[in-house]
């Protein structure tokens, strides 16, 4: 529901108010600090009740502003209805404020109404943003996959199929590519969705690694039977947790599951293992399993409190950005140098070091960080490939000799690819740019030229052509990567 405030017509001109304004001194000498504070207090005390009421309403509106800005749900969420109800109520309150026809009160009421309307509009836009809907559609695909493949597994099915694993990986990759434009609500929505799906993936992988047989025989000690029973309950809880995370179980709550798991830990703590090391270790492993499941229940709350969704501040991303910054500096030095061959050796050495730094970046089980590192590695490796090709072409000039015509044709294409690759390295645009289309066409022509090369049975020429084709395809892929506008 939307409300639009309209100002009322001003009341007739007040002659007494005009006389009061005219008799007020234009300037008064400044008094002491105490007098100044006293005057402020007097002003506040004399403030019109309608202005005071509008200020109170604005404070209440301000108190929910951060919740609105960060709202990452949909329009049918409980929190959406709550925020909408609060803001709508404040609009009613603003509309009920009597302006008494005074211009200053009218302006104050108009500003308060506009600010409240702005937050209502932002709330609606957050819930209905096209990329928020895209995230939800991808999540619903994951829900279908869990219903079809995982729920039956925990209800006594045979096994988790490769089809499920491939499907989940594809869903995770597509989620990492959803654009957020730096918008907090979209970052949170994408992060929460990824976190749930990755948690499901981890739970299943962890379960599949477990030995199908129980670790200890019940004959070893009476307490083993109790631990075995608890372990069976933990396995059931895994299935319930997955269904809860994916929203495919309406008969269970996170709070109840948390109580159940905590109760299982209490039961295990109460067991007397009579100092038996193997039984104590067995019990410890089951407790660790339960604690892992409890950790997954706190994922969403933890993300909101730690702002983990804002990858711009993530230390792993900052390391990747530092590497990319240095890589770009090296690239610019190479592309702008009058005699770049002098920089080849030192540049390659430093670039290899940057690859090493990227290998050390912690992924934190976050697919967005994994994707960021993958792309950074491609950036650095592409520059190394460019230097290698330039070096090979220059060495060939120095040691010119008779060669097979087909082999020479491949080298001519490699020379063209080297020039195109230099342009691709400098490219900074999207797939609608004319320059993108031009570069794509040039690379396609080089692939066609390689197809036309007849090796005439020369194995060396066959290998060279195969490498040239791979290089051209890699440059095309790199051009696509640079132009797909991916973001953290």
Tab-separated table of C-alpha atoms in Angstrom:
chain	number	residue	atom	x	y	z
A	1	UNK	CA	0.000	0.000	0.000
A	2	UNK	CA	1.437	3.437	-0.938
A	3	UNK	CA	0.487	6.823	0.455
A	4	UNK	CA	1.371	10.136	-1.131
A	5	UNK	CA	1.239	13.193	1.107
A	6	UNK	CA	-0.222	16.391	-0.328
A	7	UNK	CA	0.407	19.735	1.393
A	8	UNK	CA	-2.668	21.668	2.584
A	9	UNK	CA	-3.336	25.218	1.448
A	10	UNK	CA	-1.778	27.939	3.604
A	11	UNK	CA	-3.984	29.810	6.039
A	12	UNK	CA	-4.627	33.576	5.552
A	13	UNK	CA	-1.697	35.875	6.184
A	14	UNK	CA	-1.110	36.526	9.915
A	15	UNK	CA	-0.504	40.287	10.472
A	16	UNK	CA	0.657	39.805	14.073
A	17	UNK	CA	3.269	37.319	12.917
A	18	UNK	CA	4.576	39.909	10.428
A	19	UNK	CA	4.856	42.594	13.169
A	20	UNK	CA	6.699	40.167	15.413
A	21	UNK	CA	9.178	39.433	12.630
A	22	UNK	CA	9.711	43.133	11.870
A	23	UNK	CA	10.360	44.088	15.506
A	24	UNK	CA	12.921	41.281	16.011
A	25	UNK	CA	16.490	42.752	16.062
A	26	UNK	CA	18.596	41.856	13.007
A	27	UNK	CA	21.708	41.367	15.143
A	28	UNK	CA	22.464	40.833	18.816
A	29	UNK	CA	25.891	40.698	20.421
A	30	UNK	CA	26.970	37.205	21.323
A	31	UNK	CA	26.725	36.476	24.995
A	32	UNK	CA	28.496	33.958	27.182
A	33	UNK	CA	28.505	30.207	26.547
A	34	UNK	CA	25.942	29.783	29.294
A	35	UNK	CA	23.645	32.325	27.666
A	36	UNK	CA	24.014	30.548	24.309
A	37	UNK	CA	23.082	27.170	25.805
A	38	UNK	CA	20.207	28.845	27.668
A	39	UNK	CA	18.928	30.319	24.417
A	40	UNK	CA	19.125	26.908	22.696
A	41	UNK	CA	17.177	25.363	25.525
A	42	UNK	CA	14.590	28.094	25.286
A	43	UNK	CA	14.302	27.538	21.516
A	44	UNK	CA	13.801	23.807	21.998
A	45	UNK	CA	11.295	24.438	24.756
A	46	UNK	CA	9.387	26.820	22.538
A	47	UNK	CA	9.417	24.422	19.545
A	48	UNK	CA	6.021	23.857	17.996
A	49	UNK	CA	4.428	20.552	19.123
A	50	UNK	CA	3.852	19.512	15.497
A	51	UNK	CA	7.570	19.922	14.714
A	52	UNK	CA	8.465	17.907	17.820
A	53	UNK	CA	6.054	15.157	16.780
A	54	UNK	CA	7.517	15.031	13.243
A	55	UNK	CA	11.026	14.722	14.682
A	56	UNK	CA	9.893	11.795	16.844
A	57	UNK	CA	8.378	10.076	13.794
A	58	UNK	CA	11.566	10.645	11.779
A	59	UNK	CA	13.622	9.017	14.553
A	60	UNK	CA	11.374	5.951	14.391
A	61	UNK	CA	11.717	5.837	10.601
A	62	UNK	CA	15.503	6.238	10.892
A	63	UNK	CA	15.669	3.324	13.328
A	64	UNK	CA	14.578	0.855	10.592
A	65	UNK	CA	16.544	2.412	7.712
A	66	UNK	CA	19.479	-0.035	7.932
A	67	UNK	CA	17.072	-2.976	8.010
A	68	UNK	CA	15.435	-1.688	4.835
A	69	UNK	CA	18.732	-1.041	3.031
A	70	UNK	CA	20.009	-4.503	3.951
A	71	UNK	CA	16.753	-6.388	3.374
A	72	UNK	CA	17.654	-9.406	1.256
A	73	UNK	CA	14.397	-11.348	1.220
A	74	UNK	CA	11.309	-11.386	-0.974
A	75	UNK	CA	7.981	-9.571	-0.715
A	76	UNK	CA	6.263	-12.568	0.937
A	77	UNK	CA	8.802	-12.746	3.798
A	78	UNK	CA	7.637	-11.981	7.340
A	79	UNK	CA	10.326	-9.332	7.775
A	80	UNK	CA	9.171	-7.564	4.601
A	81	UNK	CA	5.608	-7.374	5.924
A	82	UNK	CA	6.883	-6.112	9.279
A	83	UNK	CA	9.009	-3.321	7.770
A	84	UNK	CA	6.241	-2.353	5.349
A	85	UNK	CA	3.774	-2.170	8.254
A	86	UNK	CA	6.110	0.025	10.338
A	87	UNK	CA	6.755	2.490	7.507
A	88	UNK	CA	3.084	2.626	6.465
A	89	UNK	CA	2.105	3.355	10.068
A	90	UNK	CA	4.600	6.226	10.160
A	91	UNK	CA	3.088	7.644	6.966
A	92	UNK	CA	-0.319	7.656	8.691
A	93	UNK	CA	1.258	9.394	11.684
A	94	UNK	CA	2.897	12.013	9.451
A	95	UNK	CA	-0.377	12.623	7.634
A	96	UNK	CA	-2.179	13.184	10.938
A	97	UNK	CA	0.208	15.960	12.057
A	98	UNK	CA	-1.623	19.316	12.033
A	99	UNK	CA	0.384	21.992	10.180
A	100	UNK	CA	-1.997	24.805	11.200
A	101	UNK	CA	-1.319	26.246	7.762
A	102	UNK	CA	2.261	27.197	8.733
A	103	UNK	CA	4.830	26.927	5.949
A	104	UNK	CA	7.721	25.636	8.103
A	105	UNK	CA	5.552	22.820	9.513
A	106	UNK	CA	4.257	21.998	6.048
A	107	UNK	CA	7.819	21.722	4.732
A	108	UNK	CA	8.880	19.564	7.694
A	109	UNK	CA	5.892	17.257	7.155
A	110	UNK	CA	6.640	17.032	3.433
A	111	UNK	CA	10.289	16.087	4.081
A	112	UNK	CA	9.300	13.429	6.634
A	113	UNK	CA	6.759	11.946	4.216
A	114	UNK	CA	9.260	11.920	1.333
A	115	UNK	CA	11.901	10.129	3.420
A	116	UNK	CA	9.398	7.487	4.549
A	117	UNK	CA	8.160	7.044	0.956
A	118	UNK	CA	11.783	6.651	-0.188
A	119	UNK	CA	12.383	3.792	2.274
A	120	UNK	CA	9.125	2.089	1.282
A	121	UNK	CA	10.186	2.286	-2.350
A	122	UNK	CA	13.676	0.934	-1.553
A	123	UNK	CA	12.156	-1.962	0.396
A	124	UNK	CA	9.956	-2.830	-2.574
A	125	UNK	CA	12.855	-2.541	-5.037
A	126	UNK	CA	15.089	-4.782	-2.906
A	127	UNK	CA	12.458	-7.521	-2.808
A	128	UNK	CA	11.603	-7.291	-6.516
A	129	UNK	CA	15.002	-6.515	-8.054
A	130	UNK	CA	15.500	-8.631	-11.227
A	131	UNK	CA	18.762	-10.078	-9.883
A	132	UNK	CA	17.058	-10.910	-6.555
A	133	UNK	CA	14.442	-12.839	-8.533
A	134	UNK	CA	17.270	-14.525	-10.480
A	135	UNK	CA	18.870	-15.653	-7.200
A	136	UNK	CA	15.529	-17.044	-6.032
A	137	UNK	CA	14.950	-18.931	-9.293
A	138	UNK	CA	18.391	-20.558	-9.043
A	139	UNK	CA	17.704	-21.469	-5.396
A	140	UNK	CA	14.416	-23.099	-6.395
A	141	UNK	CA	16.348	-25.259	-8.875
A	142	UNK	CA	18.566	-26.369	-5.999
A	143	UNK	CA	15.461	-27.135	-3.916
A	144	UNK	CA	14.101	-29.360	-6.680
A	145	UNK	CA	17.429	-31.163	-6.909
A	146	UNK	CA	17.454	-31.809	-3.136
A	147	UNK	CA	13.846	-33.044	-3.157
A	148	UNK	CA	14.570	-35.389	-6.040
A	149	UNK	CA	18.009	-36.726	-5.068
A	150	UNK	CA	18.762	-36.094	-1.388
A	151	UNK	CA	15.504	-36.493	0.542
A	152	UNK	CA	15.066	-40.057	-0.843
A	153	UNK	CA	18.694	-40.815	0.103
A	154	UNK	CA	18.059	-39.989	3.771
A	155	UNK	CA	14.806	-41.917	3.620
A	156	UNK	CA	16.652	-45.123	2.760
A	157	UNK	CA	17.693	-44.531	-0.848
A	158	UNK	CA	20.757	-46.104	-2.413
A	159	UNK	CA	23.299	-43.312	-2.901
A	160	UNK	CA	23.916	-39.723	-3.950
A	161	UNK	CA	24.319	-39.672	-7.717
A	162	UNK	CA	26.945	-37.933	-9.852
A	163	UNK	CA	24.049	-36.084	-11.466
A	164	UNK	CA	23.331	-34.369	-8.141
A	165	UNK	CA	26.972	-33.359	-7.616
A	166	UNK	CA	27.233	-31.927	-11.137
A	167	UNK	CA	23.901	-30.126	-10.752
A	168	UNK	CA	24.917	-28.512	-7.453
A	169	UNK	CA	28.273	-27.384	-8.902
A	170	UNK	CA	26.503	-25.770	-11.850
A	171	UNK	CA	24.063	-23.978	-9.531
A	172	UNK	CA	26.899	-22.672	-7.348
A	173	UNK	CA	28.791	-21.375	-10.389
A	174	UNK	CA	25.702	-19.589	-11.730
A	175	UNK	CA	25.085	-17.965	-8.357
A	176	UNK	CA	28.639	-16.596	-8.214
A	177	UNK	CA	27.969	-14.885	-11.561
A	178	UNK	CA	24.802	-13.081	-10.445
A	179	UNK	CA	25.431	-9.319	-10.605
A	180	UNK	CA	24.975	-7.356	-7.362
A	181	UNK	CA	26.250	-3.928	-8.441
A	182	UNK	CA	27.593	-3.432	-4.916
A	183	UNK	CA	24.008	-3.370	-3.564
A	184	UNK	CA	24.000	-4.621	0.040
A	185	UNK	CA	20.647	-6.402	-0.240
A	186	UNK	CA	21.771	-8.366	-3.337
A	187	UNK	CA	25.166	-9.197	-1.817
A	188	UNK	CA	23.422	-10.587	1.265
A	189	UNK	CA	20.865	-12.538	-0.768
A	190	UNK	CA	23.558	-14.107	-2.946
A	191	UNK	CA	25.792	-14.866	0.038
A	192	UNK	CA	22.992	-16.459	2.103
A	193	UNK	CA	21.851	-18.593	-0.835
A	194	UNK	CA	25.396	-19.721	-1.634
A	195	UNK	CA	26.066	-20.439	2.032
A	196	UNK	CA	23.039	-22.736	2.315
A	197	UNK	CA	23.775	-24.641	-0.892
A	198	UNK	CA	27.491	-25.002	-0.089
A	199	UNK	CA	26.582	-26.199	3.415
A	200	UNK	CA	24.381	-28.909	1.897
A	201	UNK	CA	27.233	-29.881	-0.418
A	202	UNK	CA	29.676	-30.104	2.523
A	203	UNK	CA	27.259	-32.118	4.683
A	204	UNK	CA	26.749	-34.663	1.908
A	205	UNK	CA	30.464	-34.893	1.057
A	206	UNK	CA	31.296	-35.361	4.743
A	207	UNK	CA	28.652	-38.068	5.051
A	208	UNK	CA	29.922	-39.921	1.960
A	209	UNK	CA	33.452	-40.025	3.426
A	210	UNK	CA	32.237	-41.834	6.551
A	211	UNK	CA	32.694	-45.579	6.799
A	212	UNK	CA	29.385	-47.398	6.212
A	213	UNK	CA	30.029	-49.814	9.095
A	214	UNK	CA	29.964	-48.743	12.735
A	215	UNK	CA	33.453	-48.189	14.185
A	216	UNK	CA	33.093	-50.356	17.312
A	217	UNK	CA	31.271	-53.520	18.244
A	218	UNK	CA	28.645	-53.253	20.967
A	219	UNK	CA	30.370	-56.164	22.708
A	220	UNK	CA	33.342	-53.936	23.489
A	221	UNK	CA	31.471	-51.993	26.182
A	222	UNK	CA	27.835	-51.253	27.137
A	223	UNK	CA	28.304	-47.524	26.345
A	224	UNK	CA	29.098	-48.353	22.699
A	225	UNK	CA	25.451	-49.263	22.070
A	226	UNK	CA	24.384	-45.795	23.257
A	227	UNK	CA	27.008	-44.069	21.077
A	228	UNK	CA	25.878	-46.157	18.086
A	229	UNK	CA	22.287	-45.120	18.728
A	230	UNK	CA	23.297	-41.441	18.933
A	231	UNK	CA	25.269	-41.762	15.697
A	232	UNK	CA	22.161	-43.122	13.935
A	233	UNK	CA	20.195	-40.141	15.257
A	234	UNK	CA	22.913	-37.801	13.951
A	235	UNK	CA	22.583	-39.335	10.483
A	236	UNK	CA	18.840	-38.683	10.570
A	237	UNK	CA	19.519	-35.127	11.760
A	238	UNK	CA	21.731	-34.575	8.694
A	239	UNK	CA	18.796	-35.251	6.421
A	240	UNK	CA	16.542	-32.964	8.489
A	241	UNK	CA	19.188	-30.204	8.454
A	242	UNK	CA	19.575	-30.381	4.666
A	243	UNK	CA	15.811	-30.158	4.241
A	244	UNK	CA	15.702	-27.189	6.639
A	245	UNK	CA	18.532	-25.304	4.920
A	246	UNK	CA	16.867	-25.776	1.550
A	247	UNK	CA	13.370	-24.972	2.803
A	248	UNK	CA	11.886	-28.317	1.771
A	249	UNK	CA	10.748	-29.359	5.267
A	250	UNK	CA	7.883	-27.443	6.890
A	251	UNK	CA	7.471	-29.876	9.784
A	252	UNK	CA	10.724	-29.002	11.586
A	253	UNK	CA	12.380	-25.833	12.899
A	254	UNK	CA	16.007	-24.872	13.389
A	255	UNK	CA	15.347	-24.202	17.076
A	256	UNK	CA	13.925	-27.696	17.659
A	257	UNK	CA	16.747	-29.392	15.736
A	258	UNK	CA	19.303	-27.401	17.727
A	259	UNK	CA	17.691	-28.608	20.979
A	260	UNK	CA	17.713	-32.215	19.734
A	261	UNK	CA	21.401	-32.070	18.786
A	262	UNK	CA	22.352	-30.374	22.064
A	263	UNK	CA	20.455	-33.111	23.903
A	264	UNK	CA	22.459	-35.779	22.052
A	265	UNK	CA	25.707	-34.107	23.149
A	266	UNK	CA	24.450	-34.087	26.755
A	267	UNK	CA	23.650	-37.821	26.497
A	268	UNK	CA	27.158	-38.543	25.220
A	269	UNK	CA	28.774	-36.409	27.932
A	270	UNK	CA	26.904	-38.412	30.571
A	271	UNK	CA	28.305	-41.754	29.365
A	272	UNK	CA	30.885	-43.558	31.470
A	273	UNK	CA	33.559	-44.949	29.126
A	274	UNK	CA	35.632	-46.390	31.995
A	275	UNK	CA	38.861	-44.814	30.729
A	276	UNK	CA	38.741	-46.798	27.482
A	277	UNK	CA	40.702	-44.689	24.961
A	278	UNK	CA	39.115	-46.194	21.827
A	279	UNK	CA	35.590	-45.608	23.162
A	280	UNK	CA	36.460	-42.070	24.257
A	281	UNK	CA	37.807	-41.320	20.772
A	282	UNK	CA	34.693	-42.788	19.180
A	283	UNK	CA	32.498	-40.595	21.391
A	284	UNK	CA	34.619	-37.528	20.577
A	285	UNK	CA	34.177	-38.105	16.813
A	286	UNK	CA	30.396	-38.280	17.162
A	287	UNK	CA	30.389	-35.094	19.282
A	288	UNK	CA	32.461	-33.347	16.590
A	289	UNK	CA	29.899	-34.427	13.970
A	290	UNK	CA	27.089	-32.943	16.054
A	291	UNK	CA	28.986	-29.682	16.564
A	292	UNK	CA	29.465	-29.382	12.784
A	293	UNK	CA	25.727	-29.672	12.268
A	294	UNK	CA	25.067	-27.066	14.995
A	295	UNK	CA	27.486	-24.718	13.231
A	296	UNK	CA	25.437	-24.909	10.024
A	297	UNK	CA	22.328	-23.810	11.944
A	298	UNK	CA	24.048	-20.519	12.851
A	299	UNK	CA	25.278	-19.720	9.334
A	300	UNK	CA	22.762	-17.026	8.422
A	301	UNK	CA	22.957	-15.141	11.711
A	302	UNK	CA	26.764	-15.274	11.619
A	303	UNK	CA	26.818	-13.813	8.091
A	304	UNK	CA	24.741	-10.806	9.168
A	305	UNK	CA	26.816	-10.053	12.262
A	306	UNK	CA	30.242	-10.440	10.613
A	307	UNK	CA	29.264	-8.817	7.276
A	308	UNK	CA	30.831	-11.824	5.539
A	309	UNK	CA	28.642	-11.065	2.526
A	310	UNK	CA	30.697	-7.927	1.759
A	311	UNK	CA	33.610	-9.528	-0.082
A	312	UNK	CA	35.174	-6.149	-0.844
A	313	UNK	CA	36.484	-6.207	2.735
A	314	UNK	CA	37.410	-9.904	2.753
A	315	UNK	CA	41.138	-10.413	3.422
A	316	UNK	CA	41.436	-13.129	0.744
A	317	UNK	CA	39.849	-10.863	-1.862
A	318	UNK	CA	42.132	-8.008	-0.795
A	319	UNK	CA	45.156	-10.292	-1.378
A	320	UNK	CA	43.842	-11.220	-4.825
A	321	UNK	CA	43.279	-7.552	-5.669
A	322	UNK	CA	46.828	-6.729	-4.572
A	323	UNK	CA	48.189	-9.403	-6.935
A	324	UNK	CA	46.002	-8.161	-9.799
A	325	UNK	CA	47.133	-4.573	-9.237
A	326	UNK	CA	50.794	-5.584	-9.567
A	327	UNK	CA	49.996	-7.773	-12.592
A	328	UNK	CA	48.378	-4.790	-14.343
A	329	UNK	CA	51.412	-2.630	-13.612
A	330	UNK	CA	53.693	-5.255	-15.197
A	331	UNK	CA	51.323	-5.552	-18.180
A	332	UNK	CA	51.316	-1.779	-18.762
A	333	UNK	CA	55.116	-1.644	-18.548
A	334	UNK	CA	55.384	-4.397	-21.169
A	335	UNK	CA	52.801	-2.962	-23.558
A	336	UNK	CA	54.193	0.567	-23.353
A	337	UNK	CA	57.933	-0.253	-23.376
A	338	UNK	CA	59.944	0.778	-26.466
A	339	UNK	CA	62.082	-2.365	-26.106
A	340	UNK	CA	59.907	-4.859	-24.190
A	341	UNK	CA	62.312	-7.768	-24.708
A	342	UNK	CA	64.530	-6.290	-21.982
A	343	UNK	CA	61.665	-6.810	-19.505
A	344	UNK	CA	60.708	-10.360	-20.480
A	345	UNK	CA	62.874	-12.276	-18.007
A	346	UNK	CA	62.253	-10.094	-14.936
A	347	UNK	CA	58.527	-9.840	-15.722
A	348	UNK	CA	58.093	-13.604	-16.072
A	349	UNK	CA	59.956	-14.214	-12.806
A	350	UNK	CA	57.725	-11.775	-10.937
A	351	UNK	CA	54.557	-13.108	-12.549
A	352	UNK	CA	55.462	-16.653	-11.481
A	353	UNK	CA	55.833	-15.270	-7.957
A	354	UNK	CA	52.348	-13.774	-8.196
A	355	UNK	CA	50.971	-17.207	-9.147
A	356	UNK	CA	52.581	-18.526	-5.964
A	357	UNK	CA	50.885	-15.795	-3.920
A	358	UNK	CA	47.508	-16.707	-5.412
A	359	UNK	CA	48.073	-20.379	-4.524
A	360	UNK	CA	48.418	-19.309	-0.880
A	361	UNK	CA	45.110	-17.419	-0.792
A	362	UNK	CA	42.611	-19.017	1.582
A	363	UNK	CA	39.341	-19.908	-0.162
A	364	UNK	CA	37.405	-20.074	3.142
A	365	UNK	CA	35.020	-22.557	1.452
A	366	UNK	CA	33.562	-19.583	-0.398
A	367	UNK	CA	32.812	-20.189	-4.097
A	368	UNK	CA	33.017	-16.452	-4.873
A	369	UNK	CA	36.571	-16.318	-3.518
A	370	UNK	CA	37.397	-19.515	-5.423
A	371	UNK	CA	36.091	-17.937	-8.633
A	372	UNK	CA	37.970	-14.687	-7.949
A	373	UNK	CA	41.227	-16.610	-7.500
A	374	UNK	CA	40.609	-18.713	-10.606
A	375	UNK	CA	40.101	-15.616	-12.712
A	376	UNK	CA	43.173	-13.929	-11.231
A	377	UNK	CA	45.305	-16.988	-12.076
A	378	UNK	CA	44.015	-16.858	-15.674
A	379	UNK	CA	44.904	-13.147	-15.857
A	380	UNK	CA	48.482	-13.760	-14.723
A	381	UNK	CA	48.969	-16.909	-16.826
A	382	UNK	CA	47.669	-15.131	-19.940
A	383	UNK	CA	50.332	-12.453	-19.518
A	384	UNK	CA	53.011	-15.121	-19.077
A	385	UNK	CA	51.771	-16.832	-22.276
A	386	UNK	CA	51.960	-13.493	-24.107
A	387	UNK	CA	55.609	-13.051	-23.046
A	388	UNK	CA	56.459	-16.653	-24.024
A	389	UNK	CA	54.992	-16.152	-27.497
A	390	UNK	CA	56.805	-12.842	-27.983
A	391	UNK	CA	60.104	-14.460	-26.973
A	392	UNK	CA	59.529	-17.414	-29.331
A	393	UNK	CA	58.773	-15.078	-32.259
A	394	UNK	CA	61.899	-13.020	-31.641
A	395	UNK	CA	64.119	-16.115	-31.377
A	396	UNK	CA	62.700	-17.373	-34.656
A	397	UNK	CA	63.794	-14.120	-36.351
A	398	UNK	CA	67.319	-14.540	-35.028
A	399	UNK	CA	67.624	-18.141	-36.228
A	400	UNK	CA	65.809	-17.977	-39.566
A	401	UNK	CA	66.165	-21.166	-41.594
A	402	UNK	CA	64.431	-23.162	-44.299
A	403	UNK	CA	61.201	-24.714	-43.061
A	404	UNK	CA	58.167	-26.550	-44.324
A	405	UNK	CA	55.553	-24.176	-45.922
A	406	UNK	CA	52.830	-25.465	-43.603
A	407	UNK	CA	55.006	-24.846	-40.559
A	408	UNK	CA	55.735	-21.337	-41.810
A	409	UNK	CA	51.993	-20.701	-42.237
A	410	UNK	CA	51.398	-21.689	-38.602
A	411	UNK	CA	54.111	-19.273	-37.449
A	412	UNK	CA	52.510	-16.482	-39.472
A	413	UNK	CA	49.243	-17.108	-37.650
A	414	UNK	CA	51.095	-17.119	-34.311
A	415	UNK	CA	52.551	-13.723	-35.191
A	416	UNK	CA	49.036	-12.406	-35.839
A	417	UNK	CA	47.771	-13.963	-32.602
A	418	UNK	CA	50.558	-12.212	-30.682
A	419	UNK	CA	49.402	-8.812	-31.954
A	420	UNK	CA	45.740	-9.594	-31.253
A	421	UNK	CA	46.576	-10.882	-27.774
A	422	UNK	CA	48.278	-7.564	-26.982
A	423	UNK	CA	45.023	-5.787	-27.858
A	424	UNK	CA	42.955	-8.257	-25.833
A	425	UNK	CA	45.186	-7.657	-22.802
A	426	UNK	CA	44.389	-3.939	-23.081
A	427	UNK	CA	40.667	-4.466	-23.723
A	428	UNK	CA	38.358	-3.022	-21.070
A	429	UNK	CA	34.711	-3.197	-22.089
A	430	UNK	CA	31.727	-5.480	-22.552
A	431	UNK	CA	30.400	-7.743	-25.276
A	432	UNK	CA	28.343	-5.022	-26.936
A	433	UNK	CA	31.429	-2.892	-27.675
A	434	UNK	CA	32.511	-2.593	-31.315
A	435	UNK	CA	36.082	-3.383	-30.293
A	436	UNK	CA	34.969	-6.665	-28.688
A	437	UNK	CA	33.194	-7.707	-31.885
A	438	UNK	CA	36.245	-6.729	-33.961
A	439	UNK	CA	38.659	-8.734	-31.774
A	440	UNK	CA	36.322	-11.732	-31.781
A	441	UNK	CA	36.186	-11.640	-35.594
A	442	UNK	CA	39.983	-11.371	-35.866
A	443	UNK	CA	40.462	-14.407	-33.631
A	444	UNK	CA	37.857	-16.375	-35.585
A	445	UNK	CA	39.729	-15.572	-38.821
A	446	UNK	CA	42.969	-16.892	-37.319
A	447	UNK	CA	41.216	-20.134	-36.349
A	448	UNK	CA	39.922	-20.469	-39.908
A	449	UNK	CA	43.431	-19.800	-41.238
A	450	UNK	CA	44.766	-22.625	-39.030
A	451	UNK	CA	42.035	-24.955	-40.287
A	452	UNK	CA	43.209	-24.233	-43.827
A	453	UNK	CA	46.806	-25.262	-43.050
A	454	UNK	CA	47.632	-28.671	-44.520
A	455	UNK	CA	50.370	-30.364	-42.432
A	456	UNK	CA	51.038	-32.798	-45.308
A	457	UNK	CA	51.907	-35.547	-42.870
A	458	UNK	CA	54.478	-33.456	-40.951
A	459	UNK	CA	54.146	-34.416	-37.282
A	460	UNK	CA	55.982	-31.295	-36.150
A	461	UNK	CA	53.568	-29.135	-38.145
A	462	UNK	CA	50.555	-31.019	-36.756
A	463	UNK	CA	51.730	-30.370	-33.189
A	464	UNK	CA	52.423	-26.689	-33.933
A	465	UNK	CA	48.994	-26.193	-35.490
A	466	UNK	CA	47.313	-27.916	-32.546
A	467	UNK	CA	49.120	-25.591	-30.094
A	468	UNK	CA	48.213	-22.538	-32.187
A	469	UNK	CA	44.532	-23.542	-32.219
A	470	UNK	CA	44.601	-23.993	-28.440
A	471	UNK	CA	46.244	-20.576	-28.026
A	472	UNK	CA	43.613	-18.870	-30.219
A	473	UNK	CA	40.809	-20.542	-28.253
A	474	UNK	CA	42.411	-19.501	-24.953
A	475	UNK	CA	42.631	-15.889	-26.132
A	476	UNK	CA	38.941	-16.031	-27.113
A	477	UNK	CA	38.053	-17.429	-23.681
A	478	UNK	CA	40.143	-14.732	-22.008
A	479	UNK	CA	38.351	-12.042	-24.047
A	480	UNK	CA	35.015	-13.478	-22.860
A	481	UNK	CA	36.246	-13.548	-19.266
A	482	UNK	CA	37.328	-9.897	-19.430
A	483	UNK	CA	34.005	-8.800	-20.903
A	484	UNK	CA	31.486	-10.699	-18.772
A	485	UNK	CA	31.377	-7.991	-16.067
A	486	UNK	CA	31.850	-10.475	-13.232
A	487	UNK	CA	31.996	-9.028	-9.727
A	488	UNK	CA	32.584	-10.247	-6.193
